[in-house]
Amino acid sequence: MNKLFLGGFLAFSIFLISCSTVPITGRKQMNLLPESEIMAMSLSQYNEFLSQNKLSEDKKNVEMVRRVGNRIASAVEQYFREHGMSDRLKNFEWEFNLVEDDTPNAWCMPGGRVVVYTGILPITEDETGLAVVMGHEIAHAVARHGNERMSQQLTVQGFGTALAIAIDEKPEQTKNIFMAAYGLGSQLAYVLPYSRTHETEADQMGLIFMAMAGYNPQEAVDFWQRMSELGGQKPPEFLSTHPADETRVNNLKEFMPEAMKYYNPNGD
């Protein structure tokens, strides 16, 4: 009985310590993994990815990706400073790269390391469209969605909060969980990159982040409508981690009035 009580007490203590609030949306989340360990693993996987993929040599587009990324990053940092939340961005080292890949994709690792694939540029069409994508991906990192997702998967695998032990005992399996948790590489059978809750939250926060940086958030509706026209068979919404196209657009329209409060065309 004492052991049972102790186990329950420890579990409850971990829950309390790990419970935090996502900025802007106010959603409660539980991140079991230390950010320092996540950051270290992130840097290792990020460098490995860059070593295995070709960086774009298109100077104009590379400069656009970095310009958009830096504008959004600066706006996010300013907002967090003004609201006494700078600690959440502790150890962030922003980096923005464009990779030669026809896949319409982009992602942001913990610490603000962002990769955009050239395949998404025809859909973004311009700088504002790109800001939709980068604002969304930066929101995933700021909201610590990957930590939340990876915590769930490591718990399922029986590792609990011991990331260091997981890396030491099953490095390849842990690496796969990390890659999937952050939406990298191929989708693994036992995990999907982000839940629909995370995607919707990143949409909401991304709108505000791009608006803070001086990009018109109303472009997000047009961008996602273009994405929906790409074709290809899609699973029913309840089987997908991403909201159905119509649901996503409706959500964006619902979030828009709040996002527009932050919009200043001059980015000031």
PDB file of C-alpha atoms in Angstrom:
ATOM      1  CA  MET A   1       0.000   0.000   0.000  1.00  0.00           C
ATOM      2  CA  ASN A   2       2.851   2.359   0.852  1.00  0.00           C
ATOM      3  CA  LYS A   3       4.507   1.574  -2.476  1.00  0.00           C
ATOM      4  CA  LEU A   4       1.250   2.189  -4.273  1.00  0.00           C
ATOM      5  CA  PHE A   5       0.798   5.495  -2.498  1.00  0.00           C
ATOM      6  CA  LEU A   6       4.392   6.496  -3.248  1.00  0.00           C
ATOM      7  CA  GLY A   7       4.008   5.585  -6.901  1.00  0.00           C
ATOM      8  CA  GLY A   8       0.828   7.606  -7.176  1.00  0.00           C
ATOM      9  CA  PHE A   9       2.397  10.542  -5.371  1.00  0.00           C
ATOM     10  CA  LEU A  10       5.437  10.493  -7.682  1.00  0.00           C
ATOM     11  CA  ALA A  11       3.223  10.282 -10.781  1.00  0.00           C
ATOM     12  CA  PHE A  12       1.131  13.207  -9.544  1.00  0.00           C
ATOM     13  CA  SER A  13       4.290  15.196  -8.732  1.00  0.00           C
ATOM     14  CA  ILE A  14       5.668  14.595 -12.220  1.00  0.00           C
ATOM     15  CA  PHE A  15       2.348  15.725 -13.679  1.00  0.00           C
ATOM     16  CA  LEU A  16       2.402  18.957 -11.680  1.00  0.00           C
ATOM     17  CA  ILE A  17       6.031  19.704 -12.532  1.00  0.00           C
ATOM     18  CA  SER A  18       5.532  18.893 -16.212  1.00  0.00           C
ATOM     19  CA  CYS A  19       2.280  20.779 -16.704  1.00  0.00           C
ATOM     20  CA  SER A  20       2.633  24.098 -18.516  1.00  0.00           C
ATOM     21  CA  THR A  21       0.527  26.505 -20.524  1.00  0.00           C
ATOM     22  CA  VAL A  22       0.917  27.123 -24.240  1.00  0.00           C
ATOM     23  CA  PRO A  23       1.424  30.846 -24.931  1.00  0.00           C
ATOM     24  CA  ILE A  24      -1.427  32.722 -26.633  1.00  0.00           C
ATOM     25  CA  THR A  25      -3.895  29.800 -26.710  1.00  0.00           C
ATOM     26  CA  GLY A  26      -3.715  29.049 -22.996  1.00  0.00           C
ATOM     27  CA  ARG A  27      -4.029  25.287 -23.523  1.00  0.00           C
ATOM     28  CA  LYS A  28      -2.599  23.142 -20.736  1.00  0.00           C
ATOM     29  CA  GLN A  29       0.035  20.663 -21.866  1.00  0.00           C
ATOM     30  CA  MET A  30       2.352  18.122 -20.312  1.00  0.00           C
ATOM     31  CA  ASN A  31       5.990  18.037 -21.477  1.00  0.00           C
ATOM     32  CA  LEU A  32       7.880  15.351 -19.593  1.00  0.00           C
ATOM     33  CA  LEU A  33      11.241  15.767 -21.309  1.00  0.00           C
ATOM     34  CA  PRO A  34      13.869  18.342 -20.256  1.00  0.00           C
ATOM     35  CA  GLU A  35      14.230  20.997 -22.948  1.00  0.00           C
ATOM     36  CA  SER A  36      18.029  20.831 -22.592  1.00  0.00           C
ATOM     37  CA  GLU A  37      18.031  17.194 -23.719  1.00  0.00           C
ATOM     38  CA  ILE A  38      15.560  17.895 -26.515  1.00  0.00           C
ATOM     39  CA  MET A  39      17.747  20.785 -27.725  1.00  0.00           C
ATOM     40  CA  ALA A  40      20.890  18.631 -27.755  1.00  0.00           C
ATOM     41  CA  MET A  41      19.185  15.878 -29.709  1.00  0.00           C
ATOM     42  CA  SER A  42      17.669  18.462 -32.034  1.00  0.00           C
ATOM     43  CA  LEU A  43      21.038  19.955 -32.947  1.00  0.00           C
ATOM     44  CA  SER A  44      22.492  16.525 -33.676  1.00  0.00           C
ATOM     45  CA  GLN A  45      19.598  15.471 -35.927  1.00  0.00           C
ATOM     46  CA  TYR A  46      19.479  18.858 -37.630  1.00  0.00           C
ATOM     47  CA  ASN A  47      23.159  18.727 -38.560  1.00  0.00           C
ATOM     48  CA  GLU A  48      22.755  15.160 -39.782  1.00  0.00           C
ATOM     49  CA  PHE A  49      19.819  16.203 -41.966  1.00  0.00           C
ATOM     50  CA  LEU A  50      21.755  19.088 -43.511  1.00  0.00           C
ATOM     51  CA  SER A  51      24.719  16.830 -44.228  1.00  0.00           C
ATOM     52  CA  GLN A  52      22.471  14.457 -46.162  1.00  0.00           C
ATOM     53  CA  ASN A  53      20.438  17.010 -48.121  1.00  0.00           C
ATOM     54  CA  LYS A  54      21.363  19.610 -50.696  1.00  0.00           C
ATOM     55  CA  LEU A  55      21.015  23.240 -49.699  1.00  0.00           C
ATOM     56  CA  SER A  56      19.503  25.463 -52.353  1.00  0.00           C
ATOM     57  CA  GLU A  57      21.854  27.696 -54.306  1.00  0.00           C
ATOM     58  CA  ASP A  58      19.036  29.958 -55.464  1.00  0.00           C
ATOM     59  CA  LYS A  59      20.262  33.152 -53.833  1.00  0.00           C
ATOM     60  CA  LYS A  60      16.981  35.047 -54.219  1.00  0.00           C
ATOM     61  CA  ASN A  61      14.864  32.348 -52.582  1.00  0.00           C
ATOM     62  CA  VAL A  62      17.438  31.605 -49.870  1.00  0.00           C
ATOM     63  CA  GLU A  63      17.476  35.286 -48.941  1.00  0.00           C
ATOM     64  CA  MET A  64      13.651  35.359 -48.909  1.00  0.00           C
ATOM     65  CA  VAL A  65      13.466  32.369 -46.543  1.00  0.00           C
ATOM     66  CA  ARG A  66      15.975  33.963 -44.181  1.00  0.00           C
ATOM     67  CA  ARG A  67      14.329  37.384 -44.378  1.00  0.00           C
ATOM     68  CA  VAL A  68      10.882  35.986 -43.539  1.00  0.00           C
ATOM     69  CA  GLY A  69      12.273  33.772 -40.796  1.00  0.00           C
ATOM     70  CA  ASN A  70      14.221  36.553 -39.125  1.00  0.00           C
ATOM     71  CA  ARG A  71      11.255  38.941 -39.234  1.00  0.00           C
ATOM     72  CA  ILE A  72       8.974  36.403 -37.572  1.00  0.00           C
ATOM     73  CA  ALA A  73      11.632  35.374 -35.039  1.00  0.00           C
ATOM     74  CA  SER A  74      12.251  39.005 -34.060  1.00  0.00           C
ATOM     75  CA  ALA A  75       8.531  39.635 -33.645  1.00  0.00           C
ATOM     76  CA  VAL A  76       8.101  36.510 -31.514  1.00  0.00           C
ATOM     77  CA  GLU A  77      11.055  37.444 -29.294  1.00  0.00           C
ATOM     78  CA  GLN A  78       9.719  40.959 -28.807  1.00  0.00           C
ATOM     79  CA  TYR A  79       6.250  39.658 -27.874  1.00  0.00           C
ATOM     80  CA  PHE A  80       7.698  37.189 -25.370  1.00  0.00           C
ATOM     81  CA  ARG A  81       9.903  39.879 -23.815  1.00  0.00           C
ATOM     82  CA  GLU A  82       6.953  42.218 -23.415  1.00  0.00           C
ATOM     83  CA  HIS A  83       4.908  39.474 -21.750  1.00  0.00           C
ATOM     84  CA  GLY A  84       7.647  38.217 -19.421  1.00  0.00           C
ATOM     85  CA  MET A  85       7.974  34.866 -21.190  1.00  0.00           C
ATOM     86  CA  SER A  86      11.503  35.113 -22.591  1.00  0.00           C
ATOM     87  CA  ASP A  87      12.502  31.983 -20.666  1.00  0.00           C
ATOM     88  CA  ARG A  88      10.413  29.918 -23.066  1.00  0.00           C
ATOM     89  CA  LEU A  89      12.800  30.893 -25.863  1.00  0.00           C
ATOM     90  CA  LYS A  90      15.898  30.208 -23.780  1.00  0.00           C
ATOM     91  CA  ASN A  91      18.623  28.551 -25.861  1.00  0.00           C
ATOM     92  CA  PHE A  92      16.796  29.245 -29.123  1.00  0.00           C
ATOM     93  CA  GLU A  93      19.318  29.803 -31.927  1.00  0.00           C
ATOM     94  CA  TRP A  94      17.346  30.730 -35.009  1.00  0.00           C
ATOM     95  CA  GLU A  95      18.522  29.304 -38.312  1.00  0.00           C
ATOM     96  CA  PHE A  96      16.718  29.235 -41.651  1.00  0.00           C
ATOM     97  CA  ASN A  97      17.660  27.036 -44.587  1.00  0.00           C
ATOM     98  CA  LEU A  98      16.176  26.222 -47.977  1.00  0.00           C
ATOM     99  CA  VAL A  99      16.676  22.624 -49.122  1.00  0.00           C
ATOM    100  CA  GLU A 100      16.368  21.244 -52.654  1.00  0.00           C
ATOM    101  CA  ASP A 101      13.413  18.889 -52.412  1.00  0.00           C
ATOM    102  CA  ASP A 102      10.232  18.734 -54.490  1.00  0.00           C
ATOM    103  CA  THR A 103       8.119  17.813 -51.460  1.00  0.00           C
ATOM    104  CA  PRO A 104       5.787  20.672 -50.420  1.00  0.00           C
ATOM    105  CA  ASN A 105       6.994  20.755 -46.837  1.00  0.00           C
ATOM    106  CA  ALA A 106       8.738  22.737 -44.092  1.00  0.00           C
ATOM    107  CA  TRP A 107       9.541  22.131 -40.442  1.00  0.00           C
ATOM    108  CA  CYS A 108      11.043  23.773 -37.376  1.00  0.00           C
ATOM    109  CA  MET A 109      13.068  21.894 -34.777  1.00  0.00           C
ATOM    110  CA  PRO A 110      13.375  22.864 -31.105  1.00  0.00           C
ATOM    111  CA  GLY A 111      15.595  25.899 -30.767  1.00  0.00           C
ATOM    112  CA  GLY A 112      14.288  27.595 -33.898  1.00  0.00           C
ATOM    113  CA  ARG A 113      16.089  25.616 -36.613  1.00  0.00           C
ATOM    114  CA  VAL A 114      13.853  25.884 -39.672  1.00  0.00           C
ATOM    115  CA  VAL A 115      14.040  24.065 -42.985  1.00  0.00           C
ATOM    116  CA  VAL A 116      11.902  24.967 -45.990  1.00  0.00           C
ATOM    117  CA  TYR A 117      11.726  22.651 -49.006  1.00  0.00           C
ATOM    118  CA  THR A 118      11.851  24.211 -52.472  1.00  0.00           C
ATOM    119  CA  GLY A 119       8.768  22.187 -53.372  1.00  0.00           C
ATOM    120  CA  ILE A 120       6.530  24.413 -51.273  1.00  0.00           C
ATOM    121  CA  LEU A 121       7.585  27.695 -52.897  1.00  0.00           C
ATOM    122  CA  PRO A 122       5.306  27.377 -55.962  1.00  0.00           C
ATOM    123  CA  ILE A 123       2.389  27.064 -53.526  1.00  0.00           C
ATOM    124  CA  THR A 124       3.403  29.901 -51.208  1.00  0.00           C
ATOM    125  CA  GLU A 125       3.817  32.043 -54.375  1.00  0.00           C
ATOM    126  CA  ASP A 126       5.314  35.036 -52.557  1.00  0.00           C
ATOM    127  CA  GLU A 127       6.846  36.253 -49.314  1.00  0.00           C
ATOM    128  CA  THR A 128       3.535  36.546 -47.489  1.00  0.00           C
ATOM    129  CA  GLY A 129       2.558  33.012 -48.467  1.00  0.00           C
ATOM    130  CA  LEU A 130       5.911  31.819 -47.169  1.00  0.00           C
ATOM    131  CA  ALA A 131       5.243  33.659 -43.894  1.00  0.00           C
ATOM    132  CA  VAL A 132       2.097  31.543 -43.467  1.00  0.00           C
ATOM    133  CA  VAL A 133       4.190  28.374 -43.611  1.00  0.00           C
ATOM    134  CA  MET A 134       7.081  29.612 -41.486  1.00  0.00           C
ATOM    135  CA  GLY A 135       4.799  31.180 -38.879  1.00  0.00           C
ATOM    136  CA  HIS A 136       2.995  27.847 -38.565  1.00  0.00           C
ATOM    137  CA  GLU A 137       6.212  25.833 -38.198  1.00  0.00           C
ATOM    138  CA  ILE A 138       7.776  28.278 -35.736  1.00  0.00           C
ATOM    139  CA  ALA A 139       4.550  28.038 -33.714  1.00  0.00           C
ATOM    140  CA  HIS A 140       5.042  24.262 -33.411  1.00  0.00           C
ATOM    141  CA  ALA A 141       8.495  24.844 -31.894  1.00  0.00           C
ATOM    142  CA  VAL A 142       7.433  27.679 -29.588  1.00  0.00           C
ATOM    143  CA  ALA A 143       4.437  25.667 -28.361  1.00  0.00           C
ATOM    144  CA  ARG A 144       6.752  22.680 -27.708  1.00  0.00           C
ATOM    145  CA  HIS A 145       4.463  20.353 -29.599  1.00  0.00           C
ATOM    146  CA  GLY A 146       7.329  18.000 -30.416  1.00  0.00           C
ATOM    147  CA  ASN A 147       8.232  17.583 -26.754  1.00  0.00           C
ATOM    148  CA  GLU A 148       4.601  16.879 -25.951  1.00  0.00           C
ATOM    149  CA  ARG A 149       4.325  14.341 -28.768  1.00  0.00           C
ATOM    150  CA  MET A 150       7.641  12.674 -27.984  1.00  0.00           C
ATOM    151  CA  SER A 151       6.743  12.449 -24.291  1.00  0.00           C
ATOM    152  CA  GLN A 152       3.630  10.512 -25.244  1.00  0.00           C
ATOM    153  CA  GLN A 153       5.525   8.120 -27.507  1.00  0.00           C
ATOM    154  CA  LEU A 154       8.395   7.456 -25.092  1.00  0.00           C
ATOM    155  CA  THR A 155       5.833   6.731 -22.392  1.00  0.00           C
ATOM    156  CA  VAL A 156       4.112   4.264 -24.738  1.00  0.00           C
ATOM    157  CA  GLN A 157       7.506   2.651 -25.359  1.00  0.00           C
ATOM    158  CA  GLY A 158       8.022   2.311 -21.604  1.00  0.00           C
ATOM    159  CA  PHE A 159      10.790   4.885 -21.128  1.00  0.00           C
ATOM    160  CA  GLY A 160       8.777   7.476 -19.221  1.00  0.00           C
ATOM    161  CA  THR A 161      10.814  10.636 -18.632  1.00  0.00           C
ATOM    162  CA  ALA A 162      14.247   9.016 -19.033  1.00  0.00           C
ATOM    163  CA  LEU A 163      15.252  10.296 -22.463  1.00  0.00           C
ATOM    164  CA  ALA A 164      18.948   9.736 -21.731  1.00  0.00           C
ATOM    165  CA  ILE A 165      18.244   6.087 -20.912  1.00  0.00           C
ATOM    166  CA  ALA A 166      16.153   5.691 -24.054  1.00  0.00           C
ATOM    167  CA  ILE A 167      18.957   7.117 -26.203  1.00  0.00           C
ATOM    168  CA  ASP A 168      21.520   4.881 -24.524  1.00  0.00           C
ATOM    169  CA  GLU A 169      19.521   1.636 -24.615  1.00  0.00           C
ATOM    170  CA  LYS A 170      17.666   1.987 -27.919  1.00  0.00           C
ATOM    171  CA  PRO A 171      19.318   4.803 -29.900  1.00  0.00           C
ATOM    172  CA  GLU A 172      17.792   3.960 -33.290  1.00  0.00           C
ATOM    173  CA  GLN A 173      14.273   3.571 -31.930  1.00  0.00           C
ATOM    174  CA  THR A 174      14.578   6.807 -29.946  1.00  0.00           C
ATOM    175  CA  LYS A 175      15.913   8.615 -33.013  1.00  0.00           C
ATOM    176  CA  ASN A 176      12.933   7.395 -35.046  1.00  0.00           C
ATOM    177  CA  ILE A 177      10.528   8.600 -32.368  1.00  0.00           C
ATOM    178  CA  PHE A 178      12.257  11.995 -32.365  1.00  0.00           C
ATOM    179  CA  MET A 179      12.166  12.272 -36.172  1.00  0.00           C
ATOM    180  CA  ALA A 180       8.489  11.359 -36.290  1.00  0.00           C
ATOM    181  CA  ALA A 181       7.590  13.615 -33.361  1.00  0.00           C
ATOM    182  CA  TYR A 182       9.015  16.572 -35.256  1.00  0.00           C
ATOM    183  CA  GLY A 183       7.560  15.590 -38.618  1.00  0.00           C
ATOM    184  CA  LEU A 184      10.887  14.639 -40.216  1.00  0.00           C
ATOM    185  CA  GLY A 185      11.532  11.838 -42.666  1.00  0.00           C
ATOM    186  CA  SER A 186       8.967   9.223 -43.589  1.00  0.00           C
ATOM    187  CA  GLN A 187       5.892   8.726 -41.444  1.00  0.00           C
ATOM    188  CA  LEU A 188       6.423   5.774 -39.124  1.00  0.00           C
ATOM    189  CA  ALA A 189       3.788   3.149 -38.570  1.00  0.00           C
ATOM    190  CA  TYR A 190       3.436   3.758 -34.833  1.00  0.00           C
ATOM    191  CA  VAL A 191       3.411   7.561 -34.679  1.00  0.00           C
ATOM    192  CA  LEU A 192       2.072  10.503 -36.650  1.00  0.00           C
ATOM    193  CA  PRO A 193       3.892  13.866 -36.643  1.00  0.00           C
ATOM    194  CA  TYR A 194       1.312  16.096 -34.976  1.00  0.00           C
ATOM    195  CA  SER A 195      -2.230  15.741 -33.705  1.00  0.00           C
ATOM    196  CA  ARG A 196      -5.062  17.804 -35.141  1.00  0.00           C
ATOM    197  CA  THR A 197      -5.056  19.783 -31.880  1.00  0.00           C
ATOM    198  CA  HIS A 198      -1.410  20.703 -32.458  1.00  0.00           C
ATOM    199  CA  GLU A 199      -2.020  21.586 -36.096  1.00  0.00           C
ATOM    200  CA  THR A 200      -4.956  23.837 -35.263  1.00  0.00           C
ATOM    201  CA  GLU A 201      -3.004  25.467 -32.443  1.00  0.00           C
ATOM    202  CA  ALA A 202      -0.031  26.083 -34.774  1.00  0.00           C
ATOM    203  CA  ASP A 203      -2.415  27.633 -37.300  1.00  0.00           C
ATOM    204  CA  GLN A 204      -3.801  29.991 -34.658  1.00  0.00           C
ATOM    205  CA  MET A 205      -0.405  30.976 -33.265  1.00  0.00           C
ATOM    206  CA  GLY A 206       1.157  31.130 -36.726  1.00  0.00           C
ATOM    207  CA  LEU A 207      -1.416  33.684 -37.871  1.00  0.00           C
ATOM    208  CA  ILE A 208      -0.546  35.910 -34.927  1.00  0.00           C
ATOM    209  CA  PHE A 209       3.210  35.460 -35.383  1.00  0.00           C
ATOM    210  CA  MET A 210       3.114  36.429 -39.062  1.00  0.00           C
ATOM    211  CA  ALA A 211       0.834  39.383 -38.259  1.00  0.00           C
ATOM    212  CA  MET A 212       3.278  40.591 -35.599  1.00  0.00           C
ATOM    213  CA  ALA A 213       6.008  40.492 -38.252  1.00  0.00           C
ATOM    214  CA  GLY A 214       3.996  42.695 -40.613  1.00  0.00           C
ATOM    215  CA  TYR A 215       2.604  39.994 -42.934  1.00  0.00           C
ATOM    216  CA  ASN A 216      -1.118  40.000 -43.695  1.00  0.00           C
ATOM    217  CA  PRO A 217      -2.565  36.893 -41.990  1.00  0.00           C
ATOM    218  CA  GLN A 218      -5.524  36.881 -44.402  1.00  0.00           C
ATOM    219  CA  GLU A 219      -3.187  35.292 -46.951  1.00  0.00           C
ATOM    220  CA  ALA A 220      -3.332  32.084 -44.883  1.00  0.00           C
ATOM    221  CA  VAL A 221      -6.816  31.285 -46.181  1.00  0.00           C
ATOM    222  CA  ASP A 222      -5.680  31.549 -49.808  1.00  0.00           C
ATOM    223  CA  PHE A 223      -2.544  29.498 -49.113  1.00  0.00           C
ATOM    224  CA  TRP A 224      -4.406  26.584 -47.527  1.00  0.00           C
ATOM    225  CA  GLN A 225      -6.981  26.657 -50.305  1.00  0.00           C
ATOM    226  CA  ARG A 226      -4.133  26.293 -52.799  1.00  0.00           C
ATOM    227  CA  MET A 227      -2.749  23.421 -50.725  1.00  0.00           C
ATOM    228  CA  SER A 228      -6.137  21.705 -50.887  1.00  0.00           C
ATOM    229  CA  GLU A 229      -6.025  21.837 -54.681  1.00  0.00           C
ATOM    230  CA  LEU A 230      -2.843  19.767 -54.900  1.00  0.00           C
ATOM    231  CA  GLY A 231      -4.910  16.622 -55.420  1.00  0.00           C
ATOM    232  CA  GLY A 232      -4.210  13.137 -54.214  1.00  0.00           C
ATOM    233  CA  GLN A 233      -6.413  10.930 -52.076  1.00  0.00           C
ATOM    234  CA  LYS A 234      -6.745  12.126 -48.501  1.00  0.00           C
ATOM    235  CA  PRO A 235      -7.948  10.115 -45.511  1.00  0.00           C
ATOM    236  CA  PRO A 236     -11.150  11.072 -43.684  1.00  0.00           C
ATOM    237  CA  GLU A 237     -10.592  13.856 -41.174  1.00  0.00           C
ATOM    238  CA  PHE A 238     -10.951  11.588 -38.151  1.00  0.00           C
ATOM    239  CA  LEU A 239      -8.062   9.409 -39.429  1.00  0.00           C
ATOM    240  CA  SER A 240      -5.766  12.309 -40.213  1.00  0.00           C
ATOM    241  CA  THR A 241      -3.476  14.362 -37.989  1.00  0.00           C
ATOM    242  CA  HIS A 242      -4.243  17.418 -40.104  1.00  0.00           C
ATOM    243  CA  PRO A 243      -7.658  19.078 -40.059  1.00  0.00           C
ATOM    244  CA  ALA A 244      -9.676  18.533 -43.231  1.00  0.00           C
ATOM    245  CA  ASP A 245      -9.152  21.392 -45.700  1.00  0.00           C
ATOM    246  CA  GLU A 246     -12.613  22.855 -45.142  1.00  0.00           C
ATOM    247  CA  THR A 247     -12.256  22.622 -41.350  1.00  0.00           C
ATOM    248  CA  ARG A 248      -8.838  24.255 -41.467  1.00  0.00           C
ATOM    249  CA  VAL A 249     -10.054  27.174 -43.583  1.00  0.00           C
ATOM    250  CA  ASN A 250     -13.079  27.669 -41.331  1.00  0.00           C
ATOM    251  CA  ASN A 251     -10.825  27.662 -38.266  1.00  0.00           C
ATOM    252  CA  LEU A 252      -8.513  30.216 -39.867  1.00  0.00           C
ATOM    253  CA  LYS A 253     -11.458  32.514 -40.547  1.00  0.00           C
ATOM    254  CA  GLU A 254     -12.522  32.142 -36.924  1.00  0.00           C
ATOM    255  CA  PHE A 255      -9.009  33.024 -35.685  1.00  0.00           C
ATOM    256  CA  MET A 256      -8.596  35.922 -38.124  1.00  0.00           C
ATOM    257  CA  PRO A 257     -10.170  38.800 -36.099  1.00  0.00           C
ATOM    258  CA  GLU A 258      -7.751  38.154 -33.219  1.00  0.00           C
ATOM    259  CA  ALA A 259      -4.767  37.872 -35.569  1.00  0.00           C
ATOM    260  CA  MET A 260      -5.642  41.120 -37.323  1.00  0.00           C
ATOM    261  CA  LYS A 261      -5.306  42.970 -34.004  1.00  0.00           C
ATOM    262  CA  TYR A 262      -1.570  42.260 -34.218  1.00  0.00           C
ATOM    263  CA  TYR A 263      -1.200  43.167 -37.874  1.00  0.00           C
ATOM    264  CA  ASN A 264       0.886  46.199 -38.747  1.00  0.00           C
ATOM    265  CA  PRO A 265       1.954  46.384 -42.414  1.00  0.00           C
ATOM    266  CA  ASN A 266       5.161  48.102 -41.289  1.00  0.00           C
ATOM    267  CA  GLY A 267       6.002  45.327 -38.834  1.00  0.00           C
ATOM    268  CA  ASP A 268       6.434  47.861 -36.025  1.00  0.00           C
TER     269      ASP A 268
END
